[in-house]
JSON list of C-alpha atoms in Angstrom, two decimals:
[
{"chain": "A", "resi": 1, "resn": "UNK", "atom": "CA", "xyz": [136.71, -23.30, 144.95]},
{"chain": "A", "resi": 2, "resn": "UNK", "atom": "CA", "xyz": [136.16, -19.74, 144.22]},
{"chain": "A", "resi": 3, "resn": "UNK", "atom": "CA", "xyz": [139.90, -19.34, 143.57]},
{"chain": "A", "resi": 4, "resn": "UNK", "atom": "CA", "xyz": [139.91, -22.09, 141.00]},
{"chain": "A", "resi": 5, "resn": "UNK", "atom": "CA", "xyz": [136.90, -20.42, 139.04]},
{"chain": "A", "resi": 6, "resn": "UNK", "atom": "CA", "xyz": [138.51, -17.00, 138.89]},
{"chain": "A", "resi": 7, "resn": "UNK", "atom": "CA", "xyz": [141.77, -18.51, 137.83]},
{"chain": "A", "resi": 8, "resn": "UNK", "atom": "CA", "xyz": [140.10, -20.47, 135.09]},
{"chain": "A", "resi": 9, "resn": "UNK", "atom": "CA", "xyz": [138.51, -17.26, 133.73]},
{"chain": "A", "resi": 10, "resn": "UNK", "atom": "CA", "xyz": [141.98, -15.53, 133.64]},
{"chain": "A", "resi": 11, "resn": "UNK", "atom": "CA", "xyz": [143.39, -18.55, 131.79]},
{"chain": "A", "resi": 12, "resn": "UNK", "atom": "CA", "xyz": [140.43, -18.56, 129.24]},
{"chain": "A", "resi": 13, "resn": "UNK", "atom": "CA", "xyz": [141.20, -14.84, 128.45]},
{"chain": "A", "resi": 14, "resn": "UNK", "atom": "CA", "xyz": [144.89, -15.70, 128.10]},
{"chain": "A", "resi": 15, "resn": "UNK", "atom": "CA", "xyz": [144.02, -18.45, 125.65]},
{"chain": "A", "resi": 16, "resn": "UNK", "atom": "CA", "xyz": [141.99, -16.02, 123.52]},
{"chain": "A", "resi": 17, "resn": "UNK", "atom": "CA", "xyz": [144.98, -13.82, 123.27]},
{"chain": "A", "resi": 18, "resn": "UNK", "atom": "CA", "xyz": [143.01, -10.69, 124.21]},
{"chain": "A", "resi": 19, "resn": "UNK", "atom": "CA", "xyz": [145.01, -7.50, 124.42]},
{"chain": "A", "resi": 20, "resn": "UNK", "atom": "CA", "xyz": [144.44, -5.33, 127.57]},
{"chain": "A", "resi": 21, "resn": "UNK", "atom": "CA", "xyz": [143.80, -1.96, 125.63]},
{"chain": "A", "resi": 22, "resn": "UNK", "atom": "CA", "xyz": [141.68, -3.36, 122.87]},
{"chain": "A", "resi": 23, "resn": "UNK", "atom": "CA", "xyz": [137.99, -3.11, 123.62]},
{"chain": "A", "resi": 24, "resn": "UNK", "atom": "CA", "xyz": [135.61, -5.89, 123.03]},
{"chain": "A", "resi": 25, "resn": "UNK", "atom": "CA", "xyz": [132.48, -5.63, 121.15]},
{"chain": "A", "resi": 26, "resn": "UNK", "atom": "CA", "xyz": [130.54, -5.22, 124.44]},
{"chain": "A", "resi": 27, "resn": "UNK", "atom": "CA", "xyz": [132.81, -2.55, 125.65]},
{"chain": "A", "resi": 28, "resn": "UNK", "atom": "CA", "xyz": [132.53, -0.62, 122.32]},
{"chain": "A", "resi": 29, "resn": "UNK", "atom": "CA", "xyz": [128.76, -0.38, 122.69]},
{"chain": "A", "resi": 30, "resn": "UNK", "atom": "CA", "xyz": [129.08, 1.01, 126.16]},
{"chain": "A", "resi": 31, "resn": "UNK", "atom": "CA", "xyz": [131.57, 3.58, 125.07]},
{"chain": "A", "resi": 32, "resn": "UNK", "atom": "CA", "xyz": [129.32, 4.85, 122.21]},
{"chain": "A", "resi": 33, "resn": "UNK", "atom": "CA", "xyz": [126.40, 5.12, 124.57]},
{"chain": "A", "resi": 34, "resn": "UNK", "atom": "CA", "xyz": [128.44, 7.09, 127.02]},
{"chain": "A", "resi": 35, "resn": "UNK", "atom": "CA", "xyz": [129.79, 9.31, 124.14]},
{"chain": "A", "resi": 36, "resn": "UNK", "atom": "CA", "xyz": [126.13, 10.05, 123.00]},
{"chain": "A", "resi": 37, "resn": "UNK", "atom": "CA", "xyz": [124.98, 10.75, 126.62]},
{"chain": "A", "resi": 38, "resn": "UNK", "atom": "CA", "xyz": [127.97, 13.01, 127.15]},
{"chain": "A", "resi": 39, "resn": "UNK", "atom": "CA", "xyz": [127.15, 14.88, 123.86]},
{"chain": "A", "resi": 40, "resn": "UNK", "atom": "CA", "xyz": [123.71, 15.39, 124.75]},
{"chain": "A", "resi": 41, "resn": "UNK", "atom": "CA", "xyz": [124.40, 16.59, 128.17]},
{"chain": "A", "resi": 42, "resn": "UNK", "atom": "CA", "xyz": [127.08, 18.92, 126.85]},
{"chain": "A", "resi": 43, "resn": "UNK", "atom": "CA", "xyz": [124.67, 20.44, 124.35]},
{"chain": "A", "resi": 44, "resn": "UNK", "atom": "CA", "xyz": [121.93, 20.83, 126.95]},
{"chain": "A", "resi": 45, "resn": "UNK", "atom": "CA", "xyz": [124.22, 22.54, 129.38]},
{"chain": "A", "resi": 46, "resn": "UNK", "atom": "CA", "xyz": [125.65, 24.81, 126.74]},
{"chain": "A", "resi": 47, "resn": "UNK", "atom": "CA", "xyz": [122.25, 25.92, 125.60]},
{"chain": "A", "resi": 48, "resn": "UNK", "atom": "CA", "xyz": [121.09, 26.62, 129.20]},
{"chain": "A", "resi": 49, "resn": "UNK", "atom": "CA", "xyz": [124.23, 28.73, 129.69]},
{"chain": "A", "resi": 50, "resn": "UNK", "atom": "CA", "xyz": [123.76, 30.74, 126.50]},
{"chain": "A", "resi": 51, "resn": "UNK", "atom": "CA", "xyz": [120.19, 31.40, 127.20]},
{"chain": "A", "resi": 52, "resn": "UNK", "atom": "CA", "xyz": [121.06, 32.38, 130.72]},
{"chain": "A", "resi": 53, "resn": "UNK", "atom": "CA", "xyz": [123.82, 34.91, 129.67]},
{"chain": "A", "resi": 54, "resn": "UNK", "atom": "CA", "xyz": [121.42, 36.29, 126.88]},
{"chain": "A", "resi": 55, "resn": "UNK", "atom": "CA", "xyz": [118.77, 36.87, 129.53]},
{"chain": "A", "resi": 56, "resn": "UNK", "atom": "CA", "xyz": [121.23, 38.48, 132.07]},
{"chain": "A", "resi": 57, "resn": "UNK", "atom": "CA", "xyz": [122.74, 40.58, 129.31]},
{"chain": "A", "resi": 58, "resn": "UNK", "atom": "CA", "xyz": [119.27, 41.78, 128.18]},
{"chain": "A", "resi": 59, "resn": "UNK", "atom": "CA", "xyz": [118.42, 42.66, 131.82]},
{"chain": "A", "resi": 60, "resn": "UNK", "atom": "CA", "xyz": [121.74, 44.57, 132.36]},
{"chain": "A", "resi": 61, "resn": "UNK", "atom": "CA", "xyz": [121.24, 46.58, 129.13]},
{"chain": "A", "resi": 62, "resn": "UNK", "atom": "CA", "xyz": [117.74, 47.38, 130.11]},
{"chain": "A", "resi": 63, "resn": "UNK", "atom": "CA", "xyz": [118.82, 48.66, 133.43]},
{"chain": "A", "resi": 64, "resn": "UNK", "atom": "CA", "xyz": [121.69, 50.70, 132.08]},
{"chain": "A", "resi": 65, "resn": "UNK", "atom": "CA", "xyz": [119.37, 52.46, 129.44]},
{"chain": "A", "resi": 66, "resn": "UNK", "atom": "CA", "xyz": [116.26, 52.89, 131.56]},
{"chain": "A", "resi": 67, "resn": "UNK", "atom": "CA", "xyz": [116.80, 56.76, 131.86]},
{"chain": "A", "resi": 68, "resn": "UNK", "atom": "CA", "xyz": [118.10, 57.43, 128.33]},
{"chain": "A", "resi": 69, "resn": "UNK", "atom": "CA", "xyz": [116.34, 60.16, 126.28]},
{"chain": "A", "resi": 70, "resn": "UNK", "atom": "CA", "xyz": [116.70, 62.23, 123.18]},
{"chain": "A", "resi": 71, "resn": "UNK", "atom": "CA", "xyz": [114.09, 64.93, 123.45]},
{"chain": "A", "resi": 72, "resn": "UNK", "atom": "CA", "xyz": [113.49, 68.33, 121.99]},
{"chain": "A", "resi": 73, "resn": "UNK", "atom": "CA", "xyz": [113.08, 70.96, 124.65]},
{"chain": "A", "resi": 74, "resn": "UNK", "atom": "CA", "xyz": [110.06, 73.17, 124.01]},
{"chain": "A", "resi": 75, "resn": "UNK", "atom": "CA", "xyz": [107.80, 72.87, 121.02]},
{"chain": "A", "resi": 76, "resn": "UNK", "atom": "CA", "xyz": [108.52, 70.88, 117.86]},
{"chain": "A", "resi": 77, "resn": "UNK", "atom": "CA", "xyz": [106.76, 73.39, 115.53]},
{"chain": "A", "resi": 78, "resn": "UNK", "atom": "CA", "xyz": [107.02, 77.05, 115.89]},
{"chain": "A", "resi": 79, "resn": "UNK", "atom": "CA", "xyz": [105.50, 79.91, 113.79]},
{"chain": "A", "resi": 80, "resn": "UNK", "atom": "CA", "xyz": [107.00, 83.25, 113.65]},
{"chain": "A", "resi": 81, "resn": "UNK", "atom": "CA", "xyz": [106.81, 86.44, 111.43]},
{"chain": "A", "resi": 82, "resn": "UNK", "atom": "CA", "xyz": [109.54, 87.57, 109.35]},
{"chain": "A", "resi": 83, "resn": "UNK", "atom": "CA", "xyz": [111.76, 89.98, 111.45]},
{"chain": "A", "resi": 84, "resn": "UNK", "atom": "CA", "xyz": [111.36, 87.92, 114.60]},
{"chain": "A", "resi": 85, "resn": "UNK", "atom": "CA", "xyz": [114.20, 85.79, 116.04]},
{"chain": "A", "resi": 86, "resn": "UNK", "atom": "CA", "xyz": [113.95, 82.24, 117.45]},
{"chain": "A", "resi": 87, "resn": "UNK", "atom": "CA", "xyz": [116.31, 81.51, 120.25]},
{"chain": "A", "resi": 88, "resn": "UNK", "atom": "CA", "xyz": [116.88, 77.80, 120.27]},
{"chain": "A", "resi": 89, "resn": "UNK", "atom": "CA", "xyz": [116.02, 75.80, 123.49]},
{"chain": "A", "resi": 90, "resn": "UNK", "atom": "CA", "xyz": [118.01, 72.80, 122.34]},
{"chain": "A", "resi": 91, "resn": "UNK", "atom": "CA", "xyz": [117.62, 69.22, 123.22]},
{"chain": "A", "resi": 92, "resn": "UNK", "atom": "CA", "xyz": [118.20, 66.87, 126.06]},
{"chain": "A", "resi": 93, "resn": "UNK", "atom": "CA", "xyz": [120.21, 63.84, 125.36]},
{"chain": "A", "resi": 94, "resn": "UNK", "atom": "CA", "xyz": [121.16, 61.04, 127.78]},
{"chain": "A", "resi": 95, "resn": "UNK", "atom": "CA", "xyz": [122.77, 57.67, 126.52]},
{"chain": "A", "resi": 96, "resn": "UNK", "atom": "CA", "xyz": [123.66, 54.81, 128.72]},
{"chain": "A", "resi": 97, "resn": "UNK", "atom": "CA", "xyz": [123.21, 56.96, 131.70]},
{"chain": "A", "resi": 98, "resn": "UNK", "atom": "CA", "xyz": [125.57, 59.76, 130.59]},
{"chain": "A", "resi": 99, "resn": "UNK", "atom": "CA", "xyz": [124.57, 63.24, 129.61]},
{"chain": "A", "resi": 100, "resn": "UNK", "atom": "CA", "xyz": [125.51, 63.79, 125.87]},
{"chain": "A", "resi": 101, "resn": "UNK", "atom": "CA", "xyz": [124.02, 67.12, 125.26]},
{"chain": "A", "resi": 102, "resn": "UNK", "atom": "CA", "xyz": [127.49, 68.65, 124.47]},
{"chain": "A", "resi": 103, "resn": "UNK", "atom": "CA", "xyz": [127.82, 66.24, 121.55]},
{"chain": "A", "resi": 104, "resn": "UNK", "atom": "CA", "xyz": [124.79, 67.44, 119.87]},
{"chain": "A", "resi": 105, "resn": "UNK", "atom": "CA", "xyz": [125.39, 68.61, 116.19]},
{"chain": "A", "resi": 106, "resn": "UNK", "atom": "CA", "xyz": [122.87, 71.20, 114.83]},
{"chain": "A", "resi": 107, "resn": "UNK", "atom": "CA", "xyz": [122.17, 71.45, 111.14]},
{"chain": "A", "resi": 108, "resn": "UNK", "atom": "CA", "xyz": [119.78, 74.17, 109.72]},
{"chain": "A", "resi": 109, "resn": "UNK", "atom": "CA", "xyz": [118.89, 76.07, 106.69]},
{"chain": "A", "resi": 110, "resn": "UNK", "atom": "CA", "xyz": [118.16, 79.23, 108.79]},
{"chain": "A", "resi": 111, "resn": "UNK", "atom": "CA", "xyz": [120.33, 82.18, 109.22]},
{"chain": "A", "resi": 112, "resn": "UNK", "atom": "CA", "xyz": [121.78, 82.97, 112.53]},
{"chain": "A", "resi": 113, "resn": "UNK", "atom": "CA", "xyz": [123.13, 85.84, 114.58]},
{"chain": "A", "resi": 114, "resn": "UNK", "atom": "CA", "xyz": [123.74, 86.65, 118.27]},
{"chain": "A", "resi": 115, "resn": "UNK", "atom": "CA", "xyz": [119.97, 87.29, 118.57]},
{"chain": "A", "resi": 116, "resn": "UNK", "atom": "CA", "xyz": [119.07, 83.79, 117.39]},
{"chain": "A", "resi": 117, "resn": "UNK", "atom": "CA", "xyz": [117.77, 82.32, 114.11]},
{"chain": "A", "resi": 118, "resn": "UNK", "atom": "CA", "xyz": [115.92, 84.35, 111.58]},
{"chain": "A", "resi": 119, "resn": "UNK", "atom": "CA", "xyz": [114.79, 84.16, 107.96]},
{"chain": "A", "resi": 120, "resn": "UNK", "atom": "CA", "xyz": [114.51, 86.81, 105.34]},
{"chain": "A", "resi": 121, "resn": "UNK", "atom": "CA", "xyz": [111.77, 85.20, 103.34]},
{"chain": "A", "resi": 122, "resn": "UNK", "atom": "CA", "xyz": [108.63, 83.36, 104.01]},
{"chain": "A", "resi": 123, "resn": "UNK", "atom": "CA", "xyz": [108.79, 79.51, 104.44]},
{"chain": "A", "resi": 124, "resn": "UNK", "atom": "CA", "xyz": [109.21, 76.50, 106.61]},
{"chain": "A", "resi": 125, "resn": "UNK", "atom": "CA", "xyz": [112.78, 75.75, 107.95]},
{"chain": "A", "resi": 126, "resn": "UNK", "atom": "CA", "xyz": [114.28, 73.18, 109.98]},
{"chain": "A", "resi": 127, "resn": "UNK", "atom": "CA", "xyz": [116.68, 72.62, 112.75]},
{"chain": "A", "resi": 128, "resn": "UNK", "atom": "CA", "xyz": [118.00, 69.20, 112.84]},
{"chain": "A", "resi": 129, "resn": "UNK", "atom": "CA", "xyz": [119.65, 67.70, 115.95]},
{"chain": "A", "resi": 130, "resn": "UNK", "atom": "CA", "xyz": [121.89, 64.65, 115.86]},
{"chain": "A", "resi": 131, "resn": "UNK", "atom": "CA", "xyz": [124.41, 63.17, 118.31]},
{"chain": "A", "resi": 132, "resn": "UNK", "atom": "CA", "xyz": [127.86, 61.81, 117.97]},
{"chain": "A", "resi": 133, "resn": "UNK", "atom": "CA", "xyz": [127.63, 58.79, 120.11]},
{"chain": "A", "resi": 134, "resn": "UNK", "atom": "CA", "xyz": [127.29, 55.11, 119.76]},
{"chain": "A", "resi": 135, "resn": "UNK", "atom": "CA", "xyz": [123.71, 54.73, 120.74]},
{"chain": "A", "resi": 136, "resn": "UNK", "atom": "CA", "xyz": [122.07, 57.49, 118.63]},
{"chain": "A", "resi": 137, "resn": "UNK", "atom": "CA", "xyz": [124.31, 57.77, 115.73]},
{"chain": "A", "resi": 138, "resn": "UNK", "atom": "CA", "xyz": [125.68, 54.33, 115.03]},
{"chain": "A", "resi": 139, "resn": "UNK", "atom": "CA", "xyz": [123.35, 51.87, 116.73]},
{"chain": "A", "resi": 140, "resn": "UNK", "atom": "CA", "xyz": [119.92, 53.58, 115.96]},
{"chain": "A", "resi": 141, "resn": "UNK", "atom": "CA", "xyz": [120.66, 56.67, 113.91]},
{"chain": "A", "resi": 142, "resn": "UNK", "atom": "CA", "xyz": [118.27, 59.01, 115.54]},
{"chain": "A", "resi": 143, "resn": "UNK", "atom": "CA", "xyz": [117.72, 62.69, 114.64]},
{"chain": "A", "resi": 144, "resn": "UNK", "atom": "CA", "xyz": [115.29, 65.23, 115.98]},
{"chain": "A", "resi": 145, "resn": "UNK", "atom": "CA", "xyz": [113.82, 68.05, 113.88]},
{"chain": "A", "resi": 146, "resn": "UNK", "atom": "CA", "xyz": [112.25, 71.36, 114.96]},
{"chain": "A", "resi": 147, "resn": "UNK", "atom": "CA", "xyz": [110.20, 73.04, 112.23]},
{"chain": "A", "resi": 148, "resn": "UNK", "atom": "CA", "xyz": [110.00, 76.83, 112.18]},
{"chain": "A", "resi": 149, "resn": "UNK", "atom": "CA", "xyz": [107.62, 78.63, 109.86]},
{"chain": "A", "resi": 150, "resn": "UNK", "atom": "CA", "xyz": [108.21, 82.27, 109.07]},
{"chain": "A", "resi": 151, "resn": "UNK", "atom": "CA", "xyz": [105.23, 84.08, 107.63]},
{"chain": "A", "resi": 152, "resn": "UNK", "atom": "CA", "xyz": [104.83, 87.56, 106.21]},
{"chain": "A", "resi": 153, "resn": "UNK", "atom": "CA", "xyz": [103.53, 90.03, 108.77]},
{"chain": "A", "resi": 154, "resn": "UNK", "atom": "CA", "xyz": [99.77, 90.63, 108.36]},
{"chain": "A", "resi": 155, "resn": "UNK", "atom": "CA", "xyz": [98.25, 94.10, 108.29]},
{"chain": "A", "resi": 156, "resn": "UNK", "atom": "CA", "xyz": [96.57, 93.33, 111.75]},
{"chain": "A", "resi": 157, "resn": "UNK", "atom": "CA", "xyz": [100.03, 92.89, 113.26]},
{"chain": "A", "resi": 158, "resn": "UNK", "atom": "CA", "xyz": [101.43, 96.09, 111.81]},
{"chain": "A", "resi": 159, "resn": "UNK", "atom": "CA", "xyz": [98.49, 98.14, 112.94]},
{"chain": "A", "resi": 160, "resn": "UNK", "atom": "CA", "xyz": [98.82, 96.76, 116.59]},
{"chain": "A", "resi": 161, "resn": "UNK", "atom": "CA", "xyz": [102.53, 97.68, 116.62]},
{"chain": "A", "resi": 162, "resn": "UNK", "atom": "CA", "xyz": [101.71, 101.22, 115.49]},
{"chain": "A", "resi": 163, "resn": "UNK", "atom": "CA", "xyz": [99.11, 101.72, 118.10]},
{"chain": "A", "resi": 164, "resn": "UNK", "atom": "CA", "xyz": [101.51, 100.72, 120.97]}
]
């Protein structure tokens, strides 16, 4: 009997003239639900991957830049009298774990000779340090400035020099 029932179902489908590739209304609903589930799952997996890559990227960048520095060696502000020379101590620069001290560009309004920096007049002058590399010039645009103030020699200083 079981064979008769299944044969009758096949014959009913044949009578309805259903094409094998054409989905019925019932099958169409299942396909739409599966597409919705697949799309939601795909979006969730994609977001999890993006967040994961962002966290890993941040951790790697933090590790690579943990010892980076751009620091002035010595004092930031110096006071001298006219006639004295200042020998620059420079800066220390490390970017992405690489010493970039040789890429430092110095800009100043002071005069310079082989003894050091000097000024002929009273005033406050600067030495500006910048670096030509990706991190400190393009990414963050960092500069360091050392201020040097030259004052007129006082009478006390002149007397002390004469006594020696």
